[in-house]
PDB file of C-alpha atoms and ligand atoms in Angstrom:
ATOM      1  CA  UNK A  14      -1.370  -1.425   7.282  1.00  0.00           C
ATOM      2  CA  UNK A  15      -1.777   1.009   4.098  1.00  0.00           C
ATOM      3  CA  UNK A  16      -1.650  -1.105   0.782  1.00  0.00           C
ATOM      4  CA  UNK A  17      -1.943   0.024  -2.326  1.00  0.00           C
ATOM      5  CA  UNK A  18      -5.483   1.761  -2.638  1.00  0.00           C
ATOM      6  CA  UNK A  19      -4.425   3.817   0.735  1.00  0.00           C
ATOM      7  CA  UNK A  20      -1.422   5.094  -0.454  1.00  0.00           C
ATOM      8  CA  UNK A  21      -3.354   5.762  -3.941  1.00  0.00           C
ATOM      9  CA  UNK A  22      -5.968   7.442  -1.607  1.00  0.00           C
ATOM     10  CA  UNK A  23      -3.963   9.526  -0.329  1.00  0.00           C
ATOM     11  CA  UNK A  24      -1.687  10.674  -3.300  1.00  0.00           C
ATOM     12  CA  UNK A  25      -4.420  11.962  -4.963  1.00  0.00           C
ATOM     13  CA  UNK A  26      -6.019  13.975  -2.365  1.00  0.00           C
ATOM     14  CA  UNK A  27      -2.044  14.956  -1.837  1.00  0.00           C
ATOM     15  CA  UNK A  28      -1.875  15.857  -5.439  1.00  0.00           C
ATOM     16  CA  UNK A  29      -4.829  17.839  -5.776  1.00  0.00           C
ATOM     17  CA  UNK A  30      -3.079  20.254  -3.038  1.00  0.00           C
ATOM     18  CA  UNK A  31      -0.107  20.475  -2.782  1.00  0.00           C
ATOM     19  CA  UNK A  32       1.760  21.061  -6.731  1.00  0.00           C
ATOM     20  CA  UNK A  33       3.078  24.367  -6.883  1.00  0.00           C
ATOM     21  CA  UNK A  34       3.539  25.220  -3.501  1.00  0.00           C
ATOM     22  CA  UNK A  35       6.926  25.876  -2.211  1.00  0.00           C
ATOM     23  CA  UNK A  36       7.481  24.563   1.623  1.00  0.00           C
ATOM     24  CA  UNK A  37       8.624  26.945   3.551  1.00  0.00           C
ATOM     25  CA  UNK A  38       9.624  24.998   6.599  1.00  0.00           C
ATOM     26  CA  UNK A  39      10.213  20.987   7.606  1.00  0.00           C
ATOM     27  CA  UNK A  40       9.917  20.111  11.685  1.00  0.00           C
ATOM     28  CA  UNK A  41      11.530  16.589  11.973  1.00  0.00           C
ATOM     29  CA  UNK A  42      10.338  15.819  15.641  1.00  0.00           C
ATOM     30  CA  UNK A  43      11.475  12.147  15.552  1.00  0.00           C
ATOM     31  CA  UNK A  44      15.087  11.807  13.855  1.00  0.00           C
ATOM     32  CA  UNK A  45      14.421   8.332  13.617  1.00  0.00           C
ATOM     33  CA  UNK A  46      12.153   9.125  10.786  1.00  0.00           C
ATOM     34  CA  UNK A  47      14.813  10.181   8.455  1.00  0.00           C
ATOM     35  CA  UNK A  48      17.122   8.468   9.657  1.00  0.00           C
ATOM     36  CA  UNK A  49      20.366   7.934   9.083  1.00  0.00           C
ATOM     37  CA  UNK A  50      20.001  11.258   7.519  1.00  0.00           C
ATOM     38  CA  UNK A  51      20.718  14.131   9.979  1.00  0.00           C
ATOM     39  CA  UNK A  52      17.221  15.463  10.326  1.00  0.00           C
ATOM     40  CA  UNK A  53      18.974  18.976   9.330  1.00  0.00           C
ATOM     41  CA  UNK A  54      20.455  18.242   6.522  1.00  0.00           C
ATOM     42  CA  UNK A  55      17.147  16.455   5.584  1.00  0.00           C
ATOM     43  CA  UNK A  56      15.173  19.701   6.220  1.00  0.00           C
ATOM     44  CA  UNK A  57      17.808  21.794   4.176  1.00  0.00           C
ATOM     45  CA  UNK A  58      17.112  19.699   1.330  1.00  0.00           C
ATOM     46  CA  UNK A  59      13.417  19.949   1.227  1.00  0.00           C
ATOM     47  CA  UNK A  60      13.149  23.843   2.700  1.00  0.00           C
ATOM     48  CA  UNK A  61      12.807  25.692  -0.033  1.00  0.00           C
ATOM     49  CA  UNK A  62      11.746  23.621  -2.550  1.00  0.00           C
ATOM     50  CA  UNK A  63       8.768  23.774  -4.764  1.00  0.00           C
ATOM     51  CA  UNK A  64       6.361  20.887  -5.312  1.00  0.00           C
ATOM     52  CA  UNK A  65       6.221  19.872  -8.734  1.00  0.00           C
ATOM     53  CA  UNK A  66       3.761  16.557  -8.573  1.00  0.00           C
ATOM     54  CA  UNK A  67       2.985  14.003  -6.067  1.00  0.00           C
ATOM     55  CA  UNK A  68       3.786  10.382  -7.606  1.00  0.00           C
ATOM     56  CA  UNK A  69       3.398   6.577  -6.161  1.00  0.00           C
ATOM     57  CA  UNK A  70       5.184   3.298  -6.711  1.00  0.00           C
ATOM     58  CA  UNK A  71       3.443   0.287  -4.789  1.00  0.00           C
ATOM     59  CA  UNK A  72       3.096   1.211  -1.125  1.00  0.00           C
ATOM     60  CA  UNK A  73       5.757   4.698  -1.845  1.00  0.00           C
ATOM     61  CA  UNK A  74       4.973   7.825  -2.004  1.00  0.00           C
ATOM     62  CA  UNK A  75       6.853  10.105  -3.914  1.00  0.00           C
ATOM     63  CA  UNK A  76       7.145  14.103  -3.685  1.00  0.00           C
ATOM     64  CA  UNK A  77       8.683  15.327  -6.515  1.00  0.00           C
ATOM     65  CA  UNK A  78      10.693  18.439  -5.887  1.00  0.00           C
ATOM     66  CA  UNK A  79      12.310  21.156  -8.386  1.00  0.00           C
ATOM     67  CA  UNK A  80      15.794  20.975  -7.535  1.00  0.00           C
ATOM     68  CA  UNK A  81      15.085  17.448  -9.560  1.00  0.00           C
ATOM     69  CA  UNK A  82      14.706  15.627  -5.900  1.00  0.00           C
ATOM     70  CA  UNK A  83      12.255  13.080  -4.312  1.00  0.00           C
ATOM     71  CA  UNK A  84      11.251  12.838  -1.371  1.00  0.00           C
ATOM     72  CA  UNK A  85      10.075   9.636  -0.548  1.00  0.00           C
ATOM     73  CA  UNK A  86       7.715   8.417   2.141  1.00  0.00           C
ATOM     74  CA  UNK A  87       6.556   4.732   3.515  1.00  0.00           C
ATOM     75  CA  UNK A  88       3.915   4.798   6.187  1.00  0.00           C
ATOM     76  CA  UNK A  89       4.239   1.161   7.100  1.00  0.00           C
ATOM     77  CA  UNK A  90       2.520   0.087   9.882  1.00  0.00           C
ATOM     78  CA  UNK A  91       0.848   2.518  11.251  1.00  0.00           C
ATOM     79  CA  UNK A  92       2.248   5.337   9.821  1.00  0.00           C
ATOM     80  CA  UNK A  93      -0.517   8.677   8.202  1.00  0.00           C
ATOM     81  CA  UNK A  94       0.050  11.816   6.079  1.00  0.00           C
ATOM     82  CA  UNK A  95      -2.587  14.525   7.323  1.00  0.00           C
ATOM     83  CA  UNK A  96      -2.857  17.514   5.260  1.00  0.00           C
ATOM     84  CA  UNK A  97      -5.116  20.837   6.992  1.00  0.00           C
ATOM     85  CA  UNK A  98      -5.485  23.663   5.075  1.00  0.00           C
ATOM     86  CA  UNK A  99      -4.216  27.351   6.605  1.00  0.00           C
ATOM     87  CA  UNK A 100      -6.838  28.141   8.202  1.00  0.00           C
ATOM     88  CA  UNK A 101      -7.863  24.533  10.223  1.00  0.00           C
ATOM     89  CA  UNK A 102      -8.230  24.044  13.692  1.00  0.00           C
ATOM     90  CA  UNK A 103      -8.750  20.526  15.186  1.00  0.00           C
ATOM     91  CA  UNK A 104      -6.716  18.283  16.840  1.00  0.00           C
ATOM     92  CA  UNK A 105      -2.830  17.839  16.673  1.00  0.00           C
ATOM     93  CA  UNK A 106      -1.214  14.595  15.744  1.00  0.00           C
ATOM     94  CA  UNK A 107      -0.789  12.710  18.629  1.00  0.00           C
ATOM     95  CA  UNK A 108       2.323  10.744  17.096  1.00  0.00           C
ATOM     96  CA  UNK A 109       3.789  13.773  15.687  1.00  0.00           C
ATOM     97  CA  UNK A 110       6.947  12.549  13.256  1.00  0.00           C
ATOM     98  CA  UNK A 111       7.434  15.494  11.300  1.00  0.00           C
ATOM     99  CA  UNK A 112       5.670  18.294   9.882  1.00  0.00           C
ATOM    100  CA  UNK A 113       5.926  20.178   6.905  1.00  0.00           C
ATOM    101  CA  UNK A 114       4.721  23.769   5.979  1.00  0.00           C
ATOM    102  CA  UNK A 115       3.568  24.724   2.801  1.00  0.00           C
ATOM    103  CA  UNK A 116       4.358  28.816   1.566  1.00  0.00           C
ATOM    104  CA  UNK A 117      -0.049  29.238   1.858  1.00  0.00           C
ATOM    105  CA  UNK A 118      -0.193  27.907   5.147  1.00  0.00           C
ATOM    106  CA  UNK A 119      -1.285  24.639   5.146  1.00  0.00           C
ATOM    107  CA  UNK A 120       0.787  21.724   5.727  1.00  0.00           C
ATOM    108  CA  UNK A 121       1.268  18.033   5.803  1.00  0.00           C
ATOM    109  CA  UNK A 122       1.948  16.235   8.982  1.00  0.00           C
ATOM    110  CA  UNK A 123       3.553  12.640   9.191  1.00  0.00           C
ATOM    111  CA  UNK A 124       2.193  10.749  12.056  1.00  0.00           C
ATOM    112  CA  UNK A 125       3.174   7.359  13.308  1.00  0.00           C
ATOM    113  CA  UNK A 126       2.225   5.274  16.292  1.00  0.00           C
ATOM    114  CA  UNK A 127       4.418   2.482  16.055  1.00  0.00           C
ATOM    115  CA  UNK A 128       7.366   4.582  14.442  1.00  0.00           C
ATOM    116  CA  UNK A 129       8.619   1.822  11.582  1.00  0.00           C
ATOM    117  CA  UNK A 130       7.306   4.665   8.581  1.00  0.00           C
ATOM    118  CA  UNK A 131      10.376   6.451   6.803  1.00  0.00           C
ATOM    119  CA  UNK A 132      10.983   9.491   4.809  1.00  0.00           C
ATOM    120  CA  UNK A 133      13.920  10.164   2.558  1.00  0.00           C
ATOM    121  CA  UNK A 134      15.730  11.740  -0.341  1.00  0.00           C
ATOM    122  CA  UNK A 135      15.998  10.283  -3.633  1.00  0.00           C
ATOM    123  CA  UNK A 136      18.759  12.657  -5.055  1.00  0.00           C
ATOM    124  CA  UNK A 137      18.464  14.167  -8.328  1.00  0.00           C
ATOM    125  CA  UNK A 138      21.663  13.185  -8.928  1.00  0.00           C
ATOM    126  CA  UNK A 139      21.131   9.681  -8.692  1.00  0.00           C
ATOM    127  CA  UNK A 140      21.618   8.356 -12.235  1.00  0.00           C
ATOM    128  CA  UNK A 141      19.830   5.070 -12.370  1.00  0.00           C
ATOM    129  CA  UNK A 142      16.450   5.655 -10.417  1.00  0.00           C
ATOM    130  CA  UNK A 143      14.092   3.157 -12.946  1.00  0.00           C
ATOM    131  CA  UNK A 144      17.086   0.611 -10.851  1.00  0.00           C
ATOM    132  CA  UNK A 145      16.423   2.078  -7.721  1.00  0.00           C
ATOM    133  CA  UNK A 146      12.698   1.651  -7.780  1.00  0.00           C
ATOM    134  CA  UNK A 147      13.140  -1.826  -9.904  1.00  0.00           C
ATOM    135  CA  UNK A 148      15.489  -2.858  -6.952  1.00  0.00           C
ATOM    136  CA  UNK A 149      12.197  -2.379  -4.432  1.00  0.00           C
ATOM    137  CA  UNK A 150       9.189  -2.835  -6.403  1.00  0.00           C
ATOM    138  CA  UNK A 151       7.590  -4.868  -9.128  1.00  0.00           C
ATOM    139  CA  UNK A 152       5.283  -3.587 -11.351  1.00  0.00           C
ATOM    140  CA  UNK A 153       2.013  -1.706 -11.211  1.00  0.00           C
ATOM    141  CA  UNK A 154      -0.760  -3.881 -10.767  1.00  0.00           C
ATOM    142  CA  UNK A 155      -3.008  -1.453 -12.112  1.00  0.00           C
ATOM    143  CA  UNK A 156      -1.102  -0.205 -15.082  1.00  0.00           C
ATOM    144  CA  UNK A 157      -1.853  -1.530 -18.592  1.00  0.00           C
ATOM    145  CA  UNK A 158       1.447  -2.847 -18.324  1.00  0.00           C
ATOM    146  CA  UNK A 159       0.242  -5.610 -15.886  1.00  0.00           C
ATOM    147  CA  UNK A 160      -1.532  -8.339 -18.108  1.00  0.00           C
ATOM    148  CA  UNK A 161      -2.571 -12.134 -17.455  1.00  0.00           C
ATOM    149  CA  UNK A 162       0.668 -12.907 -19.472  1.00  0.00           C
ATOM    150  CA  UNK A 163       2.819 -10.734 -17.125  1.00  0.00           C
ATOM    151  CA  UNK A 164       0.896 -12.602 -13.971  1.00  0.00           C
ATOM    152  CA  UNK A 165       1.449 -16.063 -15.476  1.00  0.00           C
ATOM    153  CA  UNK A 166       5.072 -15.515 -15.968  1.00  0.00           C
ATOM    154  CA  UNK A 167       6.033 -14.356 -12.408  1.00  0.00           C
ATOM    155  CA  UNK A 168       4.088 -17.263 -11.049  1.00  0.00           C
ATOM    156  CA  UNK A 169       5.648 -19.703 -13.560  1.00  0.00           C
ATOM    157  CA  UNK A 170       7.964 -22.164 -11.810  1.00  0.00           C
ATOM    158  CA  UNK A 171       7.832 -21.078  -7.924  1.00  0.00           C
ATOM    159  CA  UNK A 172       6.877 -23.806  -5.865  1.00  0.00           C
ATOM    160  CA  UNK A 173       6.397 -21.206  -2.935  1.00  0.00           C
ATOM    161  CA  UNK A 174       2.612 -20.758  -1.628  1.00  0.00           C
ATOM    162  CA  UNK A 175       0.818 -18.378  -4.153  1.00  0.00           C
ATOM    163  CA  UNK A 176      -0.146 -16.001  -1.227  1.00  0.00           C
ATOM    164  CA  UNK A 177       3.425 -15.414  -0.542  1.00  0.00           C
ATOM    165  CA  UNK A 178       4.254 -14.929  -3.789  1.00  0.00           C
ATOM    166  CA  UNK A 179       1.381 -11.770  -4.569  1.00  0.00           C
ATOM    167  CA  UNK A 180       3.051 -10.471  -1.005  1.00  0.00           C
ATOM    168  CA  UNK A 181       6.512 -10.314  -2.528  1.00  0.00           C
ATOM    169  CA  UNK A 182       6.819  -6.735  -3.487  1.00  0.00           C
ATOM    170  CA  UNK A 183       9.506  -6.967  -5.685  1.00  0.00           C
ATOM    171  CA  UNK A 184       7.325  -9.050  -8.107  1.00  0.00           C
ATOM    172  CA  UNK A 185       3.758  -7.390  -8.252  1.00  0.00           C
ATOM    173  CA  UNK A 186       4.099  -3.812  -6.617  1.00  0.00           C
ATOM    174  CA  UNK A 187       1.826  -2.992  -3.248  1.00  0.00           C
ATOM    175  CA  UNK A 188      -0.418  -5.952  -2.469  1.00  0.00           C
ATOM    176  CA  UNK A 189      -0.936  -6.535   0.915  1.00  0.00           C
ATOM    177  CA  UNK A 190      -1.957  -9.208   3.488  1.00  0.00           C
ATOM    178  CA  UNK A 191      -5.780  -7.979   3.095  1.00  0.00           C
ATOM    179  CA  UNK A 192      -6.480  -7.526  -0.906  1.00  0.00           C
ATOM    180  CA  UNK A 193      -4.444 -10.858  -1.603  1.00  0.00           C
ATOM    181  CA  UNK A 194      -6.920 -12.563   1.055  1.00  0.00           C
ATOM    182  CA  UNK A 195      -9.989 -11.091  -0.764  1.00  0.00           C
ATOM    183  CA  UNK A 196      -8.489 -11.621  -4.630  1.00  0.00           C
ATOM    184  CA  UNK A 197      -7.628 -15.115  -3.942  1.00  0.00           C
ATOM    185  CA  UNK A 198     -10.913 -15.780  -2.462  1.00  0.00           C
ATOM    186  CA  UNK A 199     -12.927 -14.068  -5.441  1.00  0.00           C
ATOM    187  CA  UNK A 200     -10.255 -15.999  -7.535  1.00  0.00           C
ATOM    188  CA  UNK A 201     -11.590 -18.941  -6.032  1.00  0.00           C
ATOM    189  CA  UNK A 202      -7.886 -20.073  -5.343  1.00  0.00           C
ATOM    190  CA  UNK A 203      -6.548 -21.401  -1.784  1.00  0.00           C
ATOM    191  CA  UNK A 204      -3.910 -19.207  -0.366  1.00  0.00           C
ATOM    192  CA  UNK A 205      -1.510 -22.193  -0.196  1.00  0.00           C
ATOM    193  CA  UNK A 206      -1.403 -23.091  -3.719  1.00  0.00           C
ATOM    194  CA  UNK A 207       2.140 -23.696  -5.037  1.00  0.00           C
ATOM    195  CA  UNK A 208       2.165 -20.301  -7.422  1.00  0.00           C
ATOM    196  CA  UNK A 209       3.446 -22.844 -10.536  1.00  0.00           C
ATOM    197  CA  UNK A 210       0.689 -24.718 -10.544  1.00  0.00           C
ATOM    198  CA  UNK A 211      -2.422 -22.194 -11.521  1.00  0.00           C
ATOM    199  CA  UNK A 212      -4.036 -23.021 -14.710  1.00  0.00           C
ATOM    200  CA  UNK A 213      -4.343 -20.306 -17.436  1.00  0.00           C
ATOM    201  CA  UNK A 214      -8.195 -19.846 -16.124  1.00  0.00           C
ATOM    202  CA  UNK A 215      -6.965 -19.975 -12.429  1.00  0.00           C
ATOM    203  CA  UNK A 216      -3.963 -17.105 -13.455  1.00  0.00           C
ATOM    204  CA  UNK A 217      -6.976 -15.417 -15.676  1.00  0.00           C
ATOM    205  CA  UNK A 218      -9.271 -15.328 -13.012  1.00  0.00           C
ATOM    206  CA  UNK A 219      -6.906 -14.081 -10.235  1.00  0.00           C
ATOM    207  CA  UNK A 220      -5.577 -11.214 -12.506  1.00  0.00           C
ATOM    208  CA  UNK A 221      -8.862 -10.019 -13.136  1.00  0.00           C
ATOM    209  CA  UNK A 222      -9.224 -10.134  -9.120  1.00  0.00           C
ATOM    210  CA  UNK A 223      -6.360  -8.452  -8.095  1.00  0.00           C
ATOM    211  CA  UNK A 224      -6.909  -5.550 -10.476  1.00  0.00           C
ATOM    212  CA  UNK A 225     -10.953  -5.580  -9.657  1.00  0.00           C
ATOM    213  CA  UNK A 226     -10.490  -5.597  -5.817  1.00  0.00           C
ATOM    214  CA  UNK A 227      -7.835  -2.969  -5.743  1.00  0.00           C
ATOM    215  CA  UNK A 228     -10.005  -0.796  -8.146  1.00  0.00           C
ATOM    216  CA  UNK A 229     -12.520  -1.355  -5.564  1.00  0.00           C
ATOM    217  CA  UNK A 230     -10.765  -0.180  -2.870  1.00  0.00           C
ATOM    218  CA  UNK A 231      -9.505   2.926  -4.966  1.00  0.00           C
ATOM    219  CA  UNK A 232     -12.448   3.835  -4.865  1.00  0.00           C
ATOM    220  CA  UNK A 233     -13.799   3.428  -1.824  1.00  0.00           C
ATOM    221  CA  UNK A 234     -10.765   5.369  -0.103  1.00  0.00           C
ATOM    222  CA  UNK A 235      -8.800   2.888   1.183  1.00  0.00           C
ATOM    223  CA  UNK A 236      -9.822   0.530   3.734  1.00  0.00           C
ATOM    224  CA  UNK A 237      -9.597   1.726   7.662  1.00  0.00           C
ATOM    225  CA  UNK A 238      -9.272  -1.274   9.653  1.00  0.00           C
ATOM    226  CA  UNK A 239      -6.845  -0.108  11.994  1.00  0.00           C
ATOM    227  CA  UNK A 240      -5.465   3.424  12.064  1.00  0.00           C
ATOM    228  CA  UNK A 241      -5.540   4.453   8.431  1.00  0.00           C
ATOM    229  CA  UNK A 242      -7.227   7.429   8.240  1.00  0.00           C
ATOM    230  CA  UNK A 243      -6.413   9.159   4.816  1.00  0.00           C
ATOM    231  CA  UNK A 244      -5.002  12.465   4.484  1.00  0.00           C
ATOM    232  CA  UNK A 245      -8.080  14.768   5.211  1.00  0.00           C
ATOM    233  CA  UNK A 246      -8.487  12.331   8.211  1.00  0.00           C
ATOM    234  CA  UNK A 247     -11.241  10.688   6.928  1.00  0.00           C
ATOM    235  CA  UNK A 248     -11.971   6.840   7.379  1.00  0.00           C
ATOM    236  CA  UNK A 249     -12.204   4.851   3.426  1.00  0.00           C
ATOM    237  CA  UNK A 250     -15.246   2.138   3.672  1.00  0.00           C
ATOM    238  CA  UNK A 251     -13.467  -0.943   1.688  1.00  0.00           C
ATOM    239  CA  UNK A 252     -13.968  -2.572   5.256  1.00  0.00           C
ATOM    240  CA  UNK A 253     -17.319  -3.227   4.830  1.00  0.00           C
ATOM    241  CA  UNK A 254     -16.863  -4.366   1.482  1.00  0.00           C
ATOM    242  CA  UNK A 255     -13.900  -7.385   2.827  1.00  0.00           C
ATOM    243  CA  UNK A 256     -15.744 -10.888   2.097  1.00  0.00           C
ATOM    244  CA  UNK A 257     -13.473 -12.693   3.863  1.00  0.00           C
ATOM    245  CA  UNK A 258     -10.658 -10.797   5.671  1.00  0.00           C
ATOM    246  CA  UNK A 259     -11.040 -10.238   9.237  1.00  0.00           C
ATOM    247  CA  UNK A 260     -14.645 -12.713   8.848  1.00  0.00           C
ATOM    248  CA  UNK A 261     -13.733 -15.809  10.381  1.00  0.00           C
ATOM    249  CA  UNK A 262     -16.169 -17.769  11.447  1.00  0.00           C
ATOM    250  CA  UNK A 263     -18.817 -15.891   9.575  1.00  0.00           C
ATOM    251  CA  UNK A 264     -20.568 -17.500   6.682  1.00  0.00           C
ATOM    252  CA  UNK A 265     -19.067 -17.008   2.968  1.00  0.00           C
ATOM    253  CA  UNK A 266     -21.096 -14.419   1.425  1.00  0.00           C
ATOM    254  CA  UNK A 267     -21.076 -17.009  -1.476  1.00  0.00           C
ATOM    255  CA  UNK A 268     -21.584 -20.255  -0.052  1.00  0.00           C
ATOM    256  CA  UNK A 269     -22.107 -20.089   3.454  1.00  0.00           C
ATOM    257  CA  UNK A 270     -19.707 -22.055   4.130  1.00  0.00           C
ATOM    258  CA  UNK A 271     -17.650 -21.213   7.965  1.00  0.00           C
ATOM    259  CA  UNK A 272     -14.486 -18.548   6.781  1.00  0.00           C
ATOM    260  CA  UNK A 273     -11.453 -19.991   8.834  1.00  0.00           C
ATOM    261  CA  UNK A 274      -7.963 -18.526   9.539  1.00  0.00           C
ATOM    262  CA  UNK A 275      -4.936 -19.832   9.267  1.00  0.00           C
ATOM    263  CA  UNK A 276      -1.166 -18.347   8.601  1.00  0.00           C
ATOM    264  CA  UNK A 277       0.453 -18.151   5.370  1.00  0.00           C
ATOM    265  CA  UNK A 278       3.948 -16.398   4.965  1.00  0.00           C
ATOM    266  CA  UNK A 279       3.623 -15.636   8.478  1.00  0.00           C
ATOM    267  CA  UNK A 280       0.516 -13.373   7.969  1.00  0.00           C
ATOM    268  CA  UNK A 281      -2.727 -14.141   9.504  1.00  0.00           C
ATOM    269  CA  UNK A 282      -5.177 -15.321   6.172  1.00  0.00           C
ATOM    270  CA  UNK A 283      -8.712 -15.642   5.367  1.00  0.00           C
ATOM    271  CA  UNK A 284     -10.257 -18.564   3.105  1.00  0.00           C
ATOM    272  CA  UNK A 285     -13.484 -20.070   2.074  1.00  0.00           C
ATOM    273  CA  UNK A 286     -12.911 -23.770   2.459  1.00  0.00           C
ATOM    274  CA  UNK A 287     -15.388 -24.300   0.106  1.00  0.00           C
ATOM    275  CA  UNK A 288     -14.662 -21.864  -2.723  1.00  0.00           C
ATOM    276  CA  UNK A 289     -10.974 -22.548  -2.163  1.00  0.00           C
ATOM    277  CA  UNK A 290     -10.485 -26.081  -2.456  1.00  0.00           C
ATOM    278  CA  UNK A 291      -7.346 -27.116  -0.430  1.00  0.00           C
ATOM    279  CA  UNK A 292      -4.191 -28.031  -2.650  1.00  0.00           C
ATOM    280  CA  UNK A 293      -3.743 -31.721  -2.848  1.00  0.00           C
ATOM    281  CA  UNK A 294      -0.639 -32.647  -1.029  1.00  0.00           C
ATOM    282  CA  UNK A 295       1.763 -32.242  -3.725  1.00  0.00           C
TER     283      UNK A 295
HETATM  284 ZN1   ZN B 165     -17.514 -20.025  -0.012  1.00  0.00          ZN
END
């Protein structure tokens, strides 16, 4: 599932394309996608429109539009943007959503295997949209505005497992199953720690992580360990760069010690047994 670096990955291949052009025509193949929007009334909206600048807030993506619009788009599962330039051949999406056509002749295709991705309008007239994006997601971990401090105070009190809490997008904004496994484990913190109970070095040391794995994964384009392909169709390569995700039974790459698996907030997780320490039971 796309996290935060492949969403990243993809605005800013996105964003180095598509500003400026006007689309000239939106195919909604699967009303579901848009839904409960009427897919023509969805298309009217966009139709027309030029493309100002191609934002991102946790796992969103956000097209900015000139009537003052957004359209918004969540790939969820297995959900991919594929942009081709005018003059591309190659092969069609097989899980064709919805297209869109740029005025030069390229365009951006939404495909979507398992069908739970979305697309929609933020209006323009929509006063409060800091609120509307507050509502969904918590903040940036990889603005300045994310510090130790900030960590320490959203994990301060909750008695819930600290893996569950780094999931909850409403508090930190587009972590997923696979970068909390590998920040927690270069944290050196096990994924069922009560949140409250870090220590300032423990909260230290996992801010540091979450900010230096997702950098990593920036830059490595994203992690393809299922479908994600980013939007020139190309695989990213953080998958051979997960230390413990997807390795159990291998040996830690720091210890050697067996990886094992167990589930945490439902999710299947990842853990050194060794350089996470169970929690005493509290
Ligand atoms: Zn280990």
């Amino acid at each position: 599932m796309p996290e935060l670096p492949e969403v990243e990955t993809i605005r800013r291949q996105l964003a180095g394309r598509i500003p400026g052009r006007t689309i000239a025509r939106v195919a909604v193949a699967d009303p579901l996608l848009v839904s409960p929007e009427d897919p023509g009334e969805f298309a009217a909206r966009v139709e027309g429109r030029r493309v100002e600048s191609v934002g991102r807030r946790g796992k969103y993506l956000l097209v900015e539009l000139d009537s003052g619009d957004t359209l918004a788009m969540h790939l969820r599962m297995t959900g991919r943007l594929h942009w081709r330039a005018a003059d591309a051949d190659g092969e069609e999406e097989r899980f064709l959503r919805a297209r869109i056509d740029l005025d030069d002749g390229s365009s951006v295709t939404f495909g979507d295997m398992r069908r739970f991705g979305r697309a929609w309008i933020v209006p323009a007239t929509l006063a409060d949209r800091d609120g509307y994006w507050a509502a969904r997601v918590g903040i940036e971990p990889l603005s300045p505005r994310f510090t130790g401090r900030v960590l320490a105070r959203l994990l301060d009190g909750r008695r819930g497992p600290v893996k569950a809490v780094l999931l909850n997008q409403a508090l930190v904004a587009g972590l997923g199953n696979m970068y909390v496994d590998e920040a927690l484990f270069q944290a050196r913190i096990h994924p069922l720690r009560p949140a409250g109970t870090l220590d300032d070095d423990e909260i230290r040391r996992l801010h540091r992580a979450i900010r230096d794995r997702l950098a990593a994964a920036v830059e490595a384009g994203g992690a393809s360990i299922d479908s994600y392909r980013d939007s020139l169709g190309e695989r990213g390569t953080m998958q051979d760069l997960l230390r413990v995700h997807l390795h159990e039974g291998e040996p830690c790459p720091r210890c050697r010690t067996t990886i094992r698996k167990t589930r945490v907030a439902q999710r299947g997780t990842y853990w050194c047994p060794t350089c996470q320490p169970e929690p005493p039971p509290w």
